[in-house]
Amino acid sequence: MKLQLPNSIASMQDLTALILEVREYAKWFSHAVVKMHVNGTQIPKPPSVSPATSELIHSWGAQQQLNQKSLDALIETLATFKASAQTMTITLAAPAPNDLKERLVEWCRKNIAPEVLVTFKFNATLLGGMVVRYGSHVFDWSFRRDILAAREKFPEVLRSV
């Protein structure tokens, strides 16, 4: 089954946290089913999980019956995804707000690879723009690079201001 991660799960750290939450949910589910069969009581309240984990579990459960076997399959799928995912790093001049991160992740997953994981960093010396590292490639679209490339013209521009 093809796994589609929410855009809020951007980096390897996010994916690791997601896997841990799904494992915790699967553990709760296993205990809840046993309690329900033994005591005949209602299922106890599930553990608190992030919205991304809840969304993933619900979408996984919509495609197949949610049981211990399917939750184990989800954990295995996530582990396989983590092992084979391509990664890239986007460095911005300031910390990126969550909505910007999600839009950039969405664009990367549509245009680069559906399974790409994106790590965000910031470096104020960029002065603006961004630097993207993907594999062994570095793409520098920072203002700092532009200023350094036009080093000879910079004093002239300042004099005319």
PDB file of C-alpha atoms in Angstrom:
ATOM      1  CA  MET A   1       0.000   0.000   0.000  1.00  0.00           C
ATOM      2  CA  LYS A   2       1.319   3.463  -0.973  1.00  0.00           C
ATOM      3  CA  LEU A   3       1.958   5.764   1.964  1.00  0.00           C
ATOM      4  CA  GLN A   4       1.160   9.477   1.667  1.00  0.00           C
ATOM      5  CA  LEU A   5       2.596  11.491   4.545  1.00  0.00           C
ATOM      6  CA  PRO A   6       0.935  14.744   5.593  1.00  0.00           C
ATOM      7  CA  ASN A   7       2.975  17.823   4.652  1.00  0.00           C
ATOM      8  CA  SER A   8       3.405  18.600   8.349  1.00  0.00           C
ATOM      9  CA  ILE A   9       5.699  15.548   8.504  1.00  0.00           C
ATOM     10  CA  ALA A  10       8.635  17.135   6.757  1.00  0.00           C
ATOM     11  CA  SER A  11      11.906  15.911   8.238  1.00  0.00           C
ATOM     12  CA  MET A  12      13.468  12.688   9.430  1.00  0.00           C
ATOM     13  CA  GLN A  13      12.856  13.855  13.030  1.00  0.00           C
ATOM     14  CA  ASP A  14       9.162  14.402  12.290  1.00  0.00           C
ATOM     15  CA  LEU A  15       8.940  10.928  10.773  1.00  0.00           C
ATOM     16  CA  THR A  16      10.675   9.366  13.786  1.00  0.00           C
ATOM     17  CA  ALA A  17       8.223  11.094  16.135  1.00  0.00           C
ATOM     18  CA  LEU A  18       5.328   9.875  13.967  1.00  0.00           C
ATOM     19  CA  ILE A  19       6.574   6.278  14.116  1.00  0.00           C
ATOM     20  CA  LEU A  20       6.889   6.475  17.909  1.00  0.00           C
ATOM     21  CA  GLU A  21       3.329   7.810  18.239  1.00  0.00           C
ATOM     22  CA  VAL A  22       1.925   5.103  15.933  1.00  0.00           C
ATOM     23  CA  ARG A  23       3.765   2.457  17.984  1.00  0.00           C
ATOM     24  CA  GLU A  24       2.269   3.901  21.176  1.00  0.00           C
ATOM     25  CA  TYR A  25      -1.181   3.903  19.579  1.00  0.00           C
ATOM     26  CA  ALA A  26      -0.721   0.277  18.404  1.00  0.00           C
ATOM     27  CA  LYS A  27       0.304  -0.738  21.932  1.00  0.00           C
ATOM     28  CA  TRP A  28      -2.796   0.976  23.355  1.00  0.00           C
ATOM     29  CA  PHE A  29      -4.975  -0.648  20.675  1.00  0.00           C
ATOM     30  CA  SER A  30      -3.653  -4.112  21.537  1.00  0.00           C
ATOM     31  CA  HIS A  31      -4.349  -3.618  25.249  1.00  0.00           C
ATOM     32  CA  ALA A  32      -7.775  -2.084  24.576  1.00  0.00           C
ATOM     33  CA  VAL A  33      -8.877  -5.058  22.451  1.00  0.00           C
ATOM     34  CA  VAL A  34      -7.778  -7.519  25.152  1.00  0.00           C
ATOM     35  CA  LYS A  35      -9.576  -5.536  27.864  1.00  0.00           C
ATOM     36  CA  MET A  36     -12.718  -5.355  25.763  1.00  0.00           C
ATOM     37  CA  HIS A  37     -12.733  -9.123  25.146  1.00  0.00           C
ATOM     38  CA  VAL A  38     -11.889 -10.080  28.739  1.00  0.00           C
ATOM     39  CA  ASN A  39     -13.970  -7.565  30.663  1.00  0.00           C
ATOM     40  CA  GLY A  40     -16.580  -6.760  28.045  1.00  0.00           C
ATOM     41  CA  THR A  41     -16.121  -3.086  28.819  1.00  0.00           C
ATOM     42  CA  GLN A  42     -15.929  -0.240  26.400  1.00  0.00           C
ATOM     43  CA  ILE A  43     -12.622   0.654  24.794  1.00  0.00           C
ATOM     44  CA  PRO A  44     -10.646   3.017  27.048  1.00  0.00           C
ATOM     45  CA  LYS A  45      -9.683   6.476  25.851  1.00  0.00           C
ATOM     46  CA  PRO A  46      -6.876   6.358  23.255  1.00  0.00           C
ATOM     47  CA  PRO A  47      -3.536   8.036  23.935  1.00  0.00           C
ATOM     48  CA  SER A  48      -3.076  11.647  22.935  1.00  0.00           C
ATOM     49  CA  VAL A  49      -1.362  11.841  19.540  1.00  0.00           C
ATOM     50  CA  SER A  50      -0.495  14.686  17.189  1.00  0.00           C
ATOM     51  CA  PRO A  51      -2.979  15.749  14.506  1.00  0.00           C
ATOM     52  CA  ALA A  52      -0.656  14.328  11.827  1.00  0.00           C
ATOM     53  CA  THR A  53      -0.600  10.913  13.534  1.00  0.00           C
ATOM     54  CA  SER A  54      -4.356  10.954  13.986  1.00  0.00           C
ATOM     55  CA  GLU A  55      -4.840  11.878  10.311  1.00  0.00           C
ATOM     56  CA  LEU A  56      -2.488   9.100   9.187  1.00  0.00           C
ATOM     57  CA  ILE A  57      -4.163   6.435  11.367  1.00  0.00           C
ATOM     58  CA  HIS A  58      -7.617   7.489  10.158  1.00  0.00           C
ATOM     59  CA  SER A  59      -6.594   7.439   6.493  1.00  0.00           C
ATOM     60  CA  TRP A  60      -4.889   4.051   6.993  1.00  0.00           C
ATOM     61  CA  GLY A  61      -8.032   2.739   8.708  1.00  0.00           C
ATOM     62  CA  ALA A  62     -10.227   4.030   5.862  1.00  0.00           C
ATOM     63  CA  GLN A  63      -8.288   1.909   3.357  1.00  0.00           C
ATOM     64  CA  GLN A  64      -8.426  -1.283   5.405  1.00  0.00           C
ATOM     65  CA  GLN A  65      -9.875  -2.543   8.655  1.00  0.00           C
ATOM     66  CA  LEU A  66      -7.999  -1.107  11.606  1.00  0.00           C
ATOM     67  CA  ASN A  67      -6.668  -3.992  13.689  1.00  0.00           C
ATOM     68  CA  GLN A  68      -3.377  -5.036  15.240  1.00  0.00           C
ATOM     69  CA  LYS A  69      -2.154  -6.593  11.998  1.00  0.00           C
ATOM     70  CA  SER A  70      -2.907  -3.452   9.963  1.00  0.00           C
ATOM     71  CA  LEU A  71      -1.271  -1.206  12.590  1.00  0.00           C
ATOM     72  CA  ASP A  72       1.830  -3.420  12.499  1.00  0.00           C
ATOM     73  CA  ALA A  73       1.781  -3.108   8.700  1.00  0.00           C
ATOM     74  CA  LEU A  74       1.579   0.687   9.044  1.00  0.00           C
ATOM     75  CA  ILE A  75       4.587   0.715  11.382  1.00  0.00           C
ATOM     76  CA  GLU A  76       6.516  -1.513   8.966  1.00  0.00           C
ATOM     77  CA  THR A  77       5.557   0.743   6.034  1.00  0.00           C
ATOM     78  CA  LEU A  78       6.715   3.823   7.950  1.00  0.00           C
ATOM     79  CA  ALA A  79      10.023   2.135   8.842  1.00  0.00           C
ATOM     80  CA  THR A  80      10.581   1.159   5.202  1.00  0.00           C
ATOM     81  CA  PHE A  81       9.685   4.694   4.118  1.00  0.00           C
ATOM     82  CA  LYS A  82      12.186   6.111   6.619  1.00  0.00           C
ATOM     83  CA  ALA A  83      14.956   3.811   5.405  1.00  0.00           C
ATOM     84  CA  SER A  84      14.490   4.662   1.735  1.00  0.00           C
ATOM     85  CA  ALA A  85      13.371   8.307   1.818  1.00  0.00           C
ATOM     86  CA  GLN A  86      15.350  10.924  -0.038  1.00  0.00           C
ATOM     87  CA  THR A  87      16.348  13.914   2.066  1.00  0.00           C
ATOM     88  CA  MET A  88      17.074  17.536   1.347  1.00  0.00           C
ATOM     89  CA  THR A  89      17.924  20.571   3.448  1.00  0.00           C
ATOM     90  CA  ILE A  90      16.557  24.063   2.895  1.00  0.00           C
ATOM     91  CA  THR A  91      18.426  26.840   4.693  1.00  0.00           C
ATOM     92  CA  LEU A  92      16.605  30.155   5.003  1.00  0.00           C
ATOM     93  CA  ALA A  93      17.708  33.519   6.394  1.00  0.00           C
ATOM     94  CA  ALA A  94      15.236  33.248   9.298  1.00  0.00           C
ATOM     95  CA  PRO A  95      13.227  30.465  10.954  1.00  0.00           C
ATOM     96  CA  ALA A  96      10.423  29.424   8.617  1.00  0.00           C
ATOM     97  CA  PRO A  97       6.810  29.614   9.864  1.00  0.00           C
ATOM     98  CA  ASN A  98       4.898  26.315   9.758  1.00  0.00           C
ATOM     99  CA  ASP A  99       2.677  27.355   6.832  1.00  0.00           C
ATOM    100  CA  LEU A 100       5.747  28.174   4.711  1.00  0.00           C
ATOM    101  CA  LYS A 101       7.357  24.862   5.659  1.00  0.00           C
ATOM    102  CA  GLU A 102       4.218  22.947   4.658  1.00  0.00           C
ATOM    103  CA  ARG A 103       3.973  24.776   1.304  1.00  0.00           C
ATOM    104  CA  LEU A 104       7.642  24.098   0.536  1.00  0.00           C
ATOM    105  CA  VAL A 105       7.285  20.426   1.511  1.00  0.00           C
ATOM    106  CA  GLU A 106       4.159  20.134  -0.651  1.00  0.00           C
ATOM    107  CA  TRP A 107       5.999  21.676  -3.625  1.00  0.00           C
ATOM    108  CA  CYS A 108       9.017  19.369  -3.125  1.00  0.00           C
ATOM    109  CA  ARG A 109       6.802  16.283  -2.927  1.00  0.00           C
ATOM    110  CA  LYS A 110       4.942  17.255  -6.102  1.00  0.00           C
ATOM    111  CA  ASN A 111       7.965  18.341  -8.145  1.00  0.00           C
ATOM    112  CA  ILE A 112      10.963  16.411  -6.828  1.00  0.00           C
ATOM    113  CA  ALA A 113       9.855  13.135  -5.235  1.00  0.00           C
ATOM    114  CA  PRO A 114       6.703  12.094  -3.340  1.00  0.00           C
ATOM    115  CA  GLU A 115       8.777  10.522  -0.567  1.00  0.00           C
ATOM    116  CA  VAL A 116      11.247  13.380  -0.007  1.00  0.00           C
ATOM    117  CA  LEU A 117      11.898  14.530   3.561  1.00  0.00           C
ATOM    118  CA  VAL A 118      12.882  18.171   4.033  1.00  0.00           C
ATOM    119  CA  THR A 119      14.917  19.540   6.926  1.00  0.00           C
ATOM    120  CA  PHE A 120      14.738  23.277   7.537  1.00  0.00           C
ATOM    121  CA  LYS A 121      17.598  25.331   8.934  1.00  0.00           C
ATOM    122  CA  PHE A 122      18.264  29.023   9.171  1.00  0.00           C
ATOM    123  CA  ASN A 123      21.348  31.156   8.797  1.00  0.00           C
ATOM    124  CA  ALA A 124      21.030  34.937   9.164  1.00  0.00           C
ATOM    125  CA  THR A 125      24.200  35.519   7.126  1.00  0.00           C
ATOM    126  CA  LEU A 126      22.277  34.582   3.977  1.00  0.00           C
ATOM    127  CA  LEU A 127      20.546  37.995   4.192  1.00  0.00           C
ATOM    128  CA  GLY A 128      17.543  36.526   2.335  1.00  0.00           C
ATOM    129  CA  GLY A 129      16.753  33.878  -0.234  1.00  0.00           C
ATOM    130  CA  MET A 130      17.662  30.251   0.403  1.00  0.00           C
ATOM    131  CA  VAL A 131      20.235  27.512  -0.033  1.00  0.00           C
ATOM    132  CA  VAL A 132      19.026  24.039  -0.990  1.00  0.00           C
ATOM    133  CA  ARG A 133      21.107  20.894  -0.488  1.00  0.00           C
ATOM    134  CA  TYR A 134      19.899  17.776  -2.258  1.00  0.00           C
ATOM    135  CA  GLY A 135      22.225  14.812  -2.408  1.00  0.00           C
ATOM    136  CA  SER A 136      25.644  16.149  -3.437  1.00  0.00           C
ATOM    137  CA  HIS A 137      24.145  19.248  -5.089  1.00  0.00           C
ATOM    138  CA  VAL A 138      24.010  22.703  -3.490  1.00  0.00           C
ATOM    139  CA  PHE A 139      21.798  25.386  -5.015  1.00  0.00           C
ATOM    140  CA  ASP A 140      22.504  28.843  -3.604  1.00  0.00           C
ATOM    141  CA  TRP A 141      19.810  31.460  -4.215  1.00  0.00           C
ATOM    142  CA  SER A 142      20.819  33.692  -1.313  1.00  0.00           C
ATOM    143  CA  PHE A 143      21.221  37.483  -1.436  1.00  0.00           C
ATOM    144  CA  ARG A 144      24.645  37.063   0.117  1.00  0.00           C
ATOM    145  CA  ARG A 145      25.826  35.141  -2.953  1.00  0.00           C
ATOM    146  CA  ASP A 146      24.485  37.882  -5.226  1.00  0.00           C
ATOM    147  CA  ILE A 147      26.246  40.586  -3.220  1.00  0.00           C
ATOM    148  CA  LEU A 148      29.540  38.679  -3.177  1.00  0.00           C
ATOM    149  CA  ALA A 149      29.272  37.963  -6.912  1.00  0.00           C
ATOM    150  CA  ALA A 150      28.943  41.706  -7.588  1.00  0.00           C
ATOM    151  CA  ARG A 151      31.628  42.678  -5.076  1.00  0.00           C
ATOM    152  CA  GLU A 152      33.241  45.259  -7.387  1.00  0.00           C
ATOM    153  CA  LYS A 153      29.918  47.004  -8.107  1.00  0.00           C
ATOM    154  CA  PHE A 154      28.775  47.174  -4.485  1.00  0.00           C
ATOM    155  CA  PRO A 155      30.820  50.264  -3.395  1.00  0.00           C
ATOM    156  CA  GLU A 156      29.684  52.078  -6.524  1.00  0.00           C
ATOM    157  CA  VAL A 157      26.045  51.343  -5.734  1.00  0.00           C
ATOM    158  CA  LEU A 158      26.500  52.563  -2.156  1.00  0.00           C
ATOM    159  CA  ARG A 159      28.085  55.826  -3.334  1.00  0.00           C
ATOM    160  CA  SER A 160      25.102  56.576  -5.553  1.00  0.00           C
ATOM    161  CA  VAL A 161      22.599  56.083  -2.755  1.00  0.00           C
TER     162      VAL A 161
END
